Short mmCIF file of C-alpha atoms in Angstrom, two decimals:
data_model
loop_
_atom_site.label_atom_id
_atom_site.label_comp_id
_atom_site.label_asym_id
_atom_site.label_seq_id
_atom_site.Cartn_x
_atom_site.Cartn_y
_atom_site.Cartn_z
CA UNK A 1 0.00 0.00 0.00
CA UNK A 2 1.43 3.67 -0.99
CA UNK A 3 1.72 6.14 2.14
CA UNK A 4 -1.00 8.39 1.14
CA UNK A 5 -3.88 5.58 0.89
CA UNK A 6 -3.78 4.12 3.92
CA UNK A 7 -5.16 7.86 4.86
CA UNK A 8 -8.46 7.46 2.08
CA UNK A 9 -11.85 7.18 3.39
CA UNK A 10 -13.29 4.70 1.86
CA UNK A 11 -16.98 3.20 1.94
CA UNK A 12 -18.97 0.95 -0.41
CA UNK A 13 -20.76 3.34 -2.51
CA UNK A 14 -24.46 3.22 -3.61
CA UNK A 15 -25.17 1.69 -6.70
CA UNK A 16 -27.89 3.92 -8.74
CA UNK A 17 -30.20 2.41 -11.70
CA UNK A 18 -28.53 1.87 -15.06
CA UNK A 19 -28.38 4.91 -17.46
CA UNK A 20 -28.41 2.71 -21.04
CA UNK A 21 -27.17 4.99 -24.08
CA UNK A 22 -29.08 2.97 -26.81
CA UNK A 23 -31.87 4.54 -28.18
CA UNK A 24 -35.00 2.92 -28.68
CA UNK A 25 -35.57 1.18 -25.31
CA UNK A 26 -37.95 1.51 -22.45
CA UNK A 27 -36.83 2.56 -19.43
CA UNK A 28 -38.74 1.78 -16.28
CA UNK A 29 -35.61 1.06 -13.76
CA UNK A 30 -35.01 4.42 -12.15
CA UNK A 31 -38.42 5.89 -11.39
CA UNK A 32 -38.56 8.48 -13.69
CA UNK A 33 -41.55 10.72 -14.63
CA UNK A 34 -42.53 9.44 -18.40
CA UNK A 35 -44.13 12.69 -19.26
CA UNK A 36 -41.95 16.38 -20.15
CA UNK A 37 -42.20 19.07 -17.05
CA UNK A 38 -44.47 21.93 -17.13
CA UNK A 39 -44.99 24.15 -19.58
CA UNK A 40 -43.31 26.85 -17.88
CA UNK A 41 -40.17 25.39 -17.61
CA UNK A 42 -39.57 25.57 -21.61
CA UNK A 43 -40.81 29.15 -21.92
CA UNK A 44 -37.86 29.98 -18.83
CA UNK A 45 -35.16 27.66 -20.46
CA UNK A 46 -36.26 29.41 -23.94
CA UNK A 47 -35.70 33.25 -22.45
CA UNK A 48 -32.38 32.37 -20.94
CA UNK A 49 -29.44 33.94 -22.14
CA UNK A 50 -25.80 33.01 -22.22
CA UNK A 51 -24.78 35.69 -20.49
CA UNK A 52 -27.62 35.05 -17.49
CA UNK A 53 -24.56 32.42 -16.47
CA UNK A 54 -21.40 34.72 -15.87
CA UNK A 55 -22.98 35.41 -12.30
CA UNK A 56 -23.15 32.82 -9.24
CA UNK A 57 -26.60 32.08 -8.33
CA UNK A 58 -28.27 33.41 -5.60
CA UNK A 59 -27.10 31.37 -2.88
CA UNK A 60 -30.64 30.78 -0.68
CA UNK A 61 -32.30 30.46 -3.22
CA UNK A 62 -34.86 32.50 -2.58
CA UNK A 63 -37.28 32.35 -5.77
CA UNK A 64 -37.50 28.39 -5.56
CA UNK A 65 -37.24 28.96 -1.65
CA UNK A 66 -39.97 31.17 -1.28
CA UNK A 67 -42.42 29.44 -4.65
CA UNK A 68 -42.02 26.25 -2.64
CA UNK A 69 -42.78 27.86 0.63
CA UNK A 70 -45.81 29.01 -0.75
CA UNK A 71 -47.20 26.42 -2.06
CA UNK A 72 -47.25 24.82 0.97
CA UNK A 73 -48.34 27.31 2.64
CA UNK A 74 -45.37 27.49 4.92
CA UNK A 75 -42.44 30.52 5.36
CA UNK A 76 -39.28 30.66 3.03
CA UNK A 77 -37.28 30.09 6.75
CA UNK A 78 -39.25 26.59 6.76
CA UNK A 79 -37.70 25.81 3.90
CA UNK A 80 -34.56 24.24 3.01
CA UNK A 81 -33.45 23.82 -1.20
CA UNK A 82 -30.22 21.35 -2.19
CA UNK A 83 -29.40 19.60 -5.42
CA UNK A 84 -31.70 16.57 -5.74
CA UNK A 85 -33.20 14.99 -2.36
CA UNK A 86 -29.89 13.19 -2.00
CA UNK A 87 -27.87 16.29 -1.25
CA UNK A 88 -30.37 17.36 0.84
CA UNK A 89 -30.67 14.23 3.22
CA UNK A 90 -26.80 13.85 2.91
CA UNK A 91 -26.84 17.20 4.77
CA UNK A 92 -29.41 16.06 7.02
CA UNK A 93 -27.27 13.34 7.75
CA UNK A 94 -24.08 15.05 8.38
CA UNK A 95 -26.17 18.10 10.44
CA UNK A 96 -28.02 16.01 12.90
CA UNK A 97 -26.94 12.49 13.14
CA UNK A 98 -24.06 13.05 15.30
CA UNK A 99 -24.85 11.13 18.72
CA UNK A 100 -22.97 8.01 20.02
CA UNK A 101 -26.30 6.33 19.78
CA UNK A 102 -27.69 4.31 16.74
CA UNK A 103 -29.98 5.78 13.79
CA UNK A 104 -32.75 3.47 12.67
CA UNK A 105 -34.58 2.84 9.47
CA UNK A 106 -36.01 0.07 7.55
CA UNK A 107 -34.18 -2.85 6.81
CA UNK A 108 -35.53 -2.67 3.02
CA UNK A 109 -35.71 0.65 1.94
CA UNK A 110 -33.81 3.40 0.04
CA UNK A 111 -30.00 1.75 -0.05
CA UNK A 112 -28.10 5.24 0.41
CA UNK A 113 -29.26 5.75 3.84
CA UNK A 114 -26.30 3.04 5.17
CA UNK A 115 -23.96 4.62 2.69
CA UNK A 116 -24.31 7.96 4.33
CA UNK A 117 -24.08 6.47 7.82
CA UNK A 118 -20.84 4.71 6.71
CA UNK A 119 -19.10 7.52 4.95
CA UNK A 120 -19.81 9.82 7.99
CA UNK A 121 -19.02 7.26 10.70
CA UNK A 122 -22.37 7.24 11.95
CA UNK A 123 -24.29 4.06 14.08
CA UNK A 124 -26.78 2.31 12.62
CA UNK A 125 -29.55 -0.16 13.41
CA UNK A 126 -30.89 -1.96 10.48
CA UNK A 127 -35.75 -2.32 11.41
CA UNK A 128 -36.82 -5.37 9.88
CA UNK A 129 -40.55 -5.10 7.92
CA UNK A 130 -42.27 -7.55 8.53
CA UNK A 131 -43.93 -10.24 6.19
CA UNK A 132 -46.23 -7.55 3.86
CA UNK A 133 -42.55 -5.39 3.65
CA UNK A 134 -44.75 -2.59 6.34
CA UNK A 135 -42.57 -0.65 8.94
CA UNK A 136 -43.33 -1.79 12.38
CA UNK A 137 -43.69 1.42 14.11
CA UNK A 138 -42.95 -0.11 17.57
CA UNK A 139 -39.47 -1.00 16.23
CA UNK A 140 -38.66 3.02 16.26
CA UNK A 141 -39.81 3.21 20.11
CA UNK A 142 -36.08 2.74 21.62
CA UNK A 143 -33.62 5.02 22.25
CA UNK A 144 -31.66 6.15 19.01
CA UNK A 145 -29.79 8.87 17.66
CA UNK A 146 -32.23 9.88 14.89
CA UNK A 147 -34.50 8.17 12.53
CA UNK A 148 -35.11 8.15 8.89
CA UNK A 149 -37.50 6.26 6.42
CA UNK A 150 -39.33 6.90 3.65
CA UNK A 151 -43.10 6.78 2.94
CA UNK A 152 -43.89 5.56 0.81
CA UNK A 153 -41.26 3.09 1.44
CA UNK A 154 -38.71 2.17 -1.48
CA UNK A 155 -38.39 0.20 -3.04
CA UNK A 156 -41.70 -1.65 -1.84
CA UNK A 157 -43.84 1.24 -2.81
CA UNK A 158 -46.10 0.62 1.11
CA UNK A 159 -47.18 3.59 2.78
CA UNK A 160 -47.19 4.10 6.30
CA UNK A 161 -50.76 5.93 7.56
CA UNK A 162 -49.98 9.62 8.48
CA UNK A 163 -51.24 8.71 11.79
CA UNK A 164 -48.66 6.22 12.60
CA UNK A 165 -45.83 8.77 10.98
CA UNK A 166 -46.95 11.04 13.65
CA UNK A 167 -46.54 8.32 16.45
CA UNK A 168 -42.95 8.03 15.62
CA UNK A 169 -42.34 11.57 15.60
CA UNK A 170 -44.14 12.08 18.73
CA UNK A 171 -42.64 9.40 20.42
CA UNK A 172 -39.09 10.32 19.70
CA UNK A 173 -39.03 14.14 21.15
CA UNK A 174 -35.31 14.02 21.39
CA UNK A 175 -34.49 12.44 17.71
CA UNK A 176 -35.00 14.14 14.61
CA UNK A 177 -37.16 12.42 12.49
CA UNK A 178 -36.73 12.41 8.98
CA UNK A 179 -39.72 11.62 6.43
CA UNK A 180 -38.01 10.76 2.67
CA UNK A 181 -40.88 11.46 0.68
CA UNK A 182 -39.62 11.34 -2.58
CA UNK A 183 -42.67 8.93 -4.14
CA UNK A 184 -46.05 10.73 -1.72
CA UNK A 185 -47.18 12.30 -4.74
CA UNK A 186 -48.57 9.35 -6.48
CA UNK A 187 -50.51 7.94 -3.17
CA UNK A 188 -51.09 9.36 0.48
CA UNK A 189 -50.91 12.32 2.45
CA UNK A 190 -47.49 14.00 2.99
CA UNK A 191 -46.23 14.42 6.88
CA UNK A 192 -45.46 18.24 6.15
CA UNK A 193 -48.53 19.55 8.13
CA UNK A 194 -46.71 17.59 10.94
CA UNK A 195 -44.05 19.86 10.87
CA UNK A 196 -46.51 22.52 12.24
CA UNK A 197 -46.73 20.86 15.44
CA UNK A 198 -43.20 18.53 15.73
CA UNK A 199 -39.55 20.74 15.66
CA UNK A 200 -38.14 17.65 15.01
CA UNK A 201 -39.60 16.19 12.14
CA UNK A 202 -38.00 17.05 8.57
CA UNK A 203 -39.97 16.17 5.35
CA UNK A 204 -37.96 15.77 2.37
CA UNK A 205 -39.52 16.06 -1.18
CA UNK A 206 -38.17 16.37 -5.10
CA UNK A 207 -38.54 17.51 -8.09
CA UNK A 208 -37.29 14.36 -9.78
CA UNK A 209 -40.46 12.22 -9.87
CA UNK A 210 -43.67 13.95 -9.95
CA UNK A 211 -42.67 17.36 -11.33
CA UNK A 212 -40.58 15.04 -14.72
CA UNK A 213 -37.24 17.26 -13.69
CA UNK A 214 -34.82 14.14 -12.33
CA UNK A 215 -32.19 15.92 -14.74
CA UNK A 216 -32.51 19.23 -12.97
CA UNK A 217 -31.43 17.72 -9.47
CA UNK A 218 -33.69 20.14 -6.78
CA UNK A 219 -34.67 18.57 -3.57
CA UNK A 220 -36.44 20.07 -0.81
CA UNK A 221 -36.83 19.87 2.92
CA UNK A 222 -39.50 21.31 5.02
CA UNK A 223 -39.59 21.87 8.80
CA UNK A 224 -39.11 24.24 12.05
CA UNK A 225 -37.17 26.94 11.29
CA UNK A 226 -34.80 25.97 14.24
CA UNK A 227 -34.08 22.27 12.04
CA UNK A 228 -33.52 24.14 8.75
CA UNK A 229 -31.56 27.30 10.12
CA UNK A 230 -29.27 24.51 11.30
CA UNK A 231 -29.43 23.03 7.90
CA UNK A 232 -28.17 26.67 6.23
CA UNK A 233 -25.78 26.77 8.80
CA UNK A 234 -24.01 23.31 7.69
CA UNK A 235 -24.85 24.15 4.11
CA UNK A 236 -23.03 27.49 4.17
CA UNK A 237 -19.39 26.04 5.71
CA UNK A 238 -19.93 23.31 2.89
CA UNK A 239 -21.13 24.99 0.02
CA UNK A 240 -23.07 28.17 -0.66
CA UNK A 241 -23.75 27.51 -4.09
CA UNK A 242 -25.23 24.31 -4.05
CA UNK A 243 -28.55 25.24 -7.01
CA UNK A 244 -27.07 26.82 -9.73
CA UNK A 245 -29.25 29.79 -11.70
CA UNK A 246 -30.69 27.51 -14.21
CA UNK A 247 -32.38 24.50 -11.39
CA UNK A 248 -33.53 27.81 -9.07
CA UNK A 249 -35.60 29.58 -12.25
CA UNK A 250 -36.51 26.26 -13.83
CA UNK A 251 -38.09 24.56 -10.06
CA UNK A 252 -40.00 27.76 -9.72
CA UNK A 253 -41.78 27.62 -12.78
CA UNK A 254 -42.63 23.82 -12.03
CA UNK A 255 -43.59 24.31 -8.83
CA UNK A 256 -46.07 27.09 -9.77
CA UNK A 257 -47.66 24.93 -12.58
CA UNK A 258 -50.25 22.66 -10.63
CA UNK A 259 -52.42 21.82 -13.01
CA UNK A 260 -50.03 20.41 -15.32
CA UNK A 261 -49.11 18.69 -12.41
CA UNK A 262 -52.07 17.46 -10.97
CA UNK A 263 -52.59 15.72 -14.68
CA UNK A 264 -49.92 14.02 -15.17
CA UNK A 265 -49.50 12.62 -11.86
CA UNK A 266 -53.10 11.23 -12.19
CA UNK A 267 -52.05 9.72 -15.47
CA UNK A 268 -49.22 7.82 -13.77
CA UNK A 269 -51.67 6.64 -10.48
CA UNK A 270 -53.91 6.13 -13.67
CA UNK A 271 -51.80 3.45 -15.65
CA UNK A 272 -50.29 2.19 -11.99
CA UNK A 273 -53.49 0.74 -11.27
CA UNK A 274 -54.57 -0.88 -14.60
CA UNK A 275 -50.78 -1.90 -14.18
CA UNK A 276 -51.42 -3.56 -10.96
CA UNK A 277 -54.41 -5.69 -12.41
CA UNK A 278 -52.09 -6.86 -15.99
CA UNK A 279 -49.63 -7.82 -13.62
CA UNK A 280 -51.91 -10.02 -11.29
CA UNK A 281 -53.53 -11.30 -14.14
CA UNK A 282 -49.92 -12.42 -15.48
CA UNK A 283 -48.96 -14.09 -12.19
CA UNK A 284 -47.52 -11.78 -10.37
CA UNK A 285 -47.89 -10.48 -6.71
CA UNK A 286 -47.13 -7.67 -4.78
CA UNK A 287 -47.58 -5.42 -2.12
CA UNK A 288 -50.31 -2.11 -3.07
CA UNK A 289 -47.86 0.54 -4.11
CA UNK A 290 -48.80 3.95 -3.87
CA UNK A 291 -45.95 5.24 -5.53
CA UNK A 292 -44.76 5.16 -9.24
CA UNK A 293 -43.62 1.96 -9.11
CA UNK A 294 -44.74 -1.27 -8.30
CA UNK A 295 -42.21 -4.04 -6.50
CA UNK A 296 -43.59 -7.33 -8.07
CA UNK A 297 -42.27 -10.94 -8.08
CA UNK A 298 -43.74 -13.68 -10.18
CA UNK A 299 -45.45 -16.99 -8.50
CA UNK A 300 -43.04 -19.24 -10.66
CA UNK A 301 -40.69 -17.23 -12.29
CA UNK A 302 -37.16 -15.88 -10.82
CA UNK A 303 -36.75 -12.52 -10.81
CA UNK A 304 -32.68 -12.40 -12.32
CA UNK A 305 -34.30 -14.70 -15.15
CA UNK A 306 -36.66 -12.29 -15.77
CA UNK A 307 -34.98 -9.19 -15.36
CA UNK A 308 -31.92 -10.39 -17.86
CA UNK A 309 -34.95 -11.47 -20.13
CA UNK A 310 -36.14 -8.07 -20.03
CA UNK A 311 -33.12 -6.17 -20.71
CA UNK A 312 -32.23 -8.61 -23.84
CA UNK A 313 -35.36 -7.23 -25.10
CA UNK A 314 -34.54 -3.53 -24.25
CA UNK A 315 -37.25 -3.36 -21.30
CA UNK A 316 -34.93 -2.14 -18.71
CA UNK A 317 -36.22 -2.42 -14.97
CA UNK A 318 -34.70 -2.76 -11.71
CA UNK A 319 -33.85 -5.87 -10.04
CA UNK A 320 -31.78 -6.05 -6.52
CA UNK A 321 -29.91 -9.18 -5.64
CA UNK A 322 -30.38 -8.83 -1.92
CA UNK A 323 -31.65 -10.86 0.89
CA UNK A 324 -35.71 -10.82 1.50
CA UNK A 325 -36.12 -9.20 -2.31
CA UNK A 326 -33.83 -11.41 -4.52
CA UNK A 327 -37.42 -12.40 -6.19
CA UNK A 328 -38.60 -9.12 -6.66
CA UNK A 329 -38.46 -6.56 -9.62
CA UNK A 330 -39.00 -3.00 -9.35
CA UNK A 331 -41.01 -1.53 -12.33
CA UNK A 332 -41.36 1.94 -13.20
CA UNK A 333 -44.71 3.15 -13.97
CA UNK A 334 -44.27 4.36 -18.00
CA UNK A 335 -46.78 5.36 -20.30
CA UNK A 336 -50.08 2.96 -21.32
CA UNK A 337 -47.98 2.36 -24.42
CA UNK A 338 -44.82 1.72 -22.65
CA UNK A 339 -46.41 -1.16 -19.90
CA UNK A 340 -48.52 -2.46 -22.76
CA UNK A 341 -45.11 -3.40 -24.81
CA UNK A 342 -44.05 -4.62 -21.16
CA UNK A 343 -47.03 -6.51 -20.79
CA UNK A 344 -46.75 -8.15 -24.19
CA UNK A 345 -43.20 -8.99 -23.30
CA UNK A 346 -43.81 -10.61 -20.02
CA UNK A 347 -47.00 -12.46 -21.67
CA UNK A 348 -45.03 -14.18 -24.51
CA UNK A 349 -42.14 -15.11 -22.42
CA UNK A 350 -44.45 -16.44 -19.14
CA UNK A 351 -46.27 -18.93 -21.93
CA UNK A 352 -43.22 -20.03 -24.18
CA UNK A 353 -41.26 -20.65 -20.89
CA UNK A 354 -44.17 -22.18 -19.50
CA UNK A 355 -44.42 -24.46 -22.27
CA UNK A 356 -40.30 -25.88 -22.31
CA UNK A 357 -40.89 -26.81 -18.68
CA UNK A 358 -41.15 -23.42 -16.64
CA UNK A 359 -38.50 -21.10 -15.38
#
């Protein structure tokens, strides 16, 4: 070993969803939005000028801070803006996870969460679901140095009743609790009127599923001023220009568009369902997802088989080889023309595998 690396930090990074180059595929692996973003944003990006970049942005952010504020009807000093929900929970991580004592989540959720703890030398304790992949709320009724989960949970797609959010966060005064909300769009109530009544809860949202802007990177966090001054106050000895000009003008416009919003999401929640009832008929089961995806396995059929079946064809979804899910597939919710050439797919192959034995 040379001198310098024995002096690396070093960590076994996350592994995101494949990005294929070919053209002509479908691509329902990494949860995004099938449909363009609003409007809006193409009339901003289409005013822009060269010369709008020669400046650093605005480093609160205060256009997206203050459009996202009031759409929720909270104050800009509620809110906290990074680049994607991953740079904002990172900083969540590194601001208040820093006791001797354990953070909990889920067992089979969001696989970054024990990369973060790892990389910043922070205790973890590992929740198991139980059997129908739901978090046991009792499990989070110990003494712990934070928690964090998301709801609805990924990648099952299960979401936890608001009232039983608020239990957790109630019963943990002394943690900060940290709602992922990344998928509560597409099914269930969000825990951000919580944050009215808990300083310790944080609710983190993005742009990259509902509102079609994964490409854009803008995540957002909502909670008592106290949680996200503390928040700005990491940010600012880290970074202070984490958005740059074009994500800040672009989010705004997106955010402000709810209509467009409001339709396309029902078109996704839409095709999830008739989804849901193709794939049962097919042979598959599953737990009710309430996001835009649905975590499926087939009665007879292994999932790697599948999944390596699917990509030869250029259907391209996501398959983890882990304990618990190895039988499982994650499937994006597309367009009705992009699950019906799924559907086809999966049909022909079920009954021509079926018929050389089964596989």
């Amino acid at each position: 070993m040379r001198g310098w690396e024995k002096n690396v930090r070093r960590t076994v990074p996350y592994v995101p969803g494949e990005q294929p180059k070919e053209k002509d595929i479908i691509k329902l692996n990494t949860n995004e939005n099938p449909y363009p973003p609003a409007p809006g944003v193409e009339a901003v990006l289409r005013g822009m000028e060269p010369a709008d970049f020669r400046k650093y942005p605005d480093p609160s952010a205060s256009l997206l801070t203050e459009a996202i504020a009031e759409s929720y009807g909270f104050s800009p000093d509620e809110v906290f803006v990074g680049v994607g929900s991953d740079d904002v929970l990172a900083m969540a991580f590194l601001t208040f996870f820093n006791s001797e004592k354990p953070i909990l989540f889920p067992d089979i959720t969001y696989s970054f969460y024990d990369v973060w703890a790892e990389l910043f030398g922070i205790p973890y304790e590992r929740q198991p679901l139980n059997d129908s992949f739901e978090i046991v709320k009792e499990d989070y009724f110990k003494e712990n140095g934070g928690i964090i989960f998301p709801n609805p949970n990924a990648p099952t797609g299960v979401f936890m009743p608001l009232q039983e959010v608020e239990e957790i966060v109630g019963g943990n005064p002394d943690s900060v609790v940290i709602v992922d909300e990344a998928y509560i769009d597409f099914g269930g109530s969000s825990a951000a009127e919580l944050a009215r009544r808990y300083d310790n809860l944080l609710v983190v949202q993005t742009f990259s599923k509902s509102r079609s802007m994964a490409g854009m990177r803008i995540g957002y966090a909502i909670g008592s001023r106290e949680l996200i001054q503390c928040l700005n106050q990491v940010k600012y000895s880290f970074n202070s220009y984490t958005m740059n000009e074009t994500a800040i003008l672009l989010g705004k416009a997106a955010i402000e568009d709810r209509k467009y919003f409001e339709e396309t999401r029902n078109k996704i929640i839409t095709t999830r369902e008739k989804a849901k009832e193709k794939l049962n008929f097919l042979g598959f089961v599953f737990p009710d997802s309430q996001a835009n995806f649905i975590f499926a396995r087939h009665k007879t059929c292994s999932a790697e088989k599948l999944f390596k079946a699917l990509r030869e064809a250029g259907i391209y979804v996501r398959y983890f080889k882990k304990p618990r899910i190895d039988q499982y597939l994650r499937i994006t919710v597309g367009t009705d023309q992009e699950m019906d050439c799924l559907f086809a797919f999966l049909e022909k192959y079920l009954k021509e595998t079926a018929e050389e034995g089964g596989c």
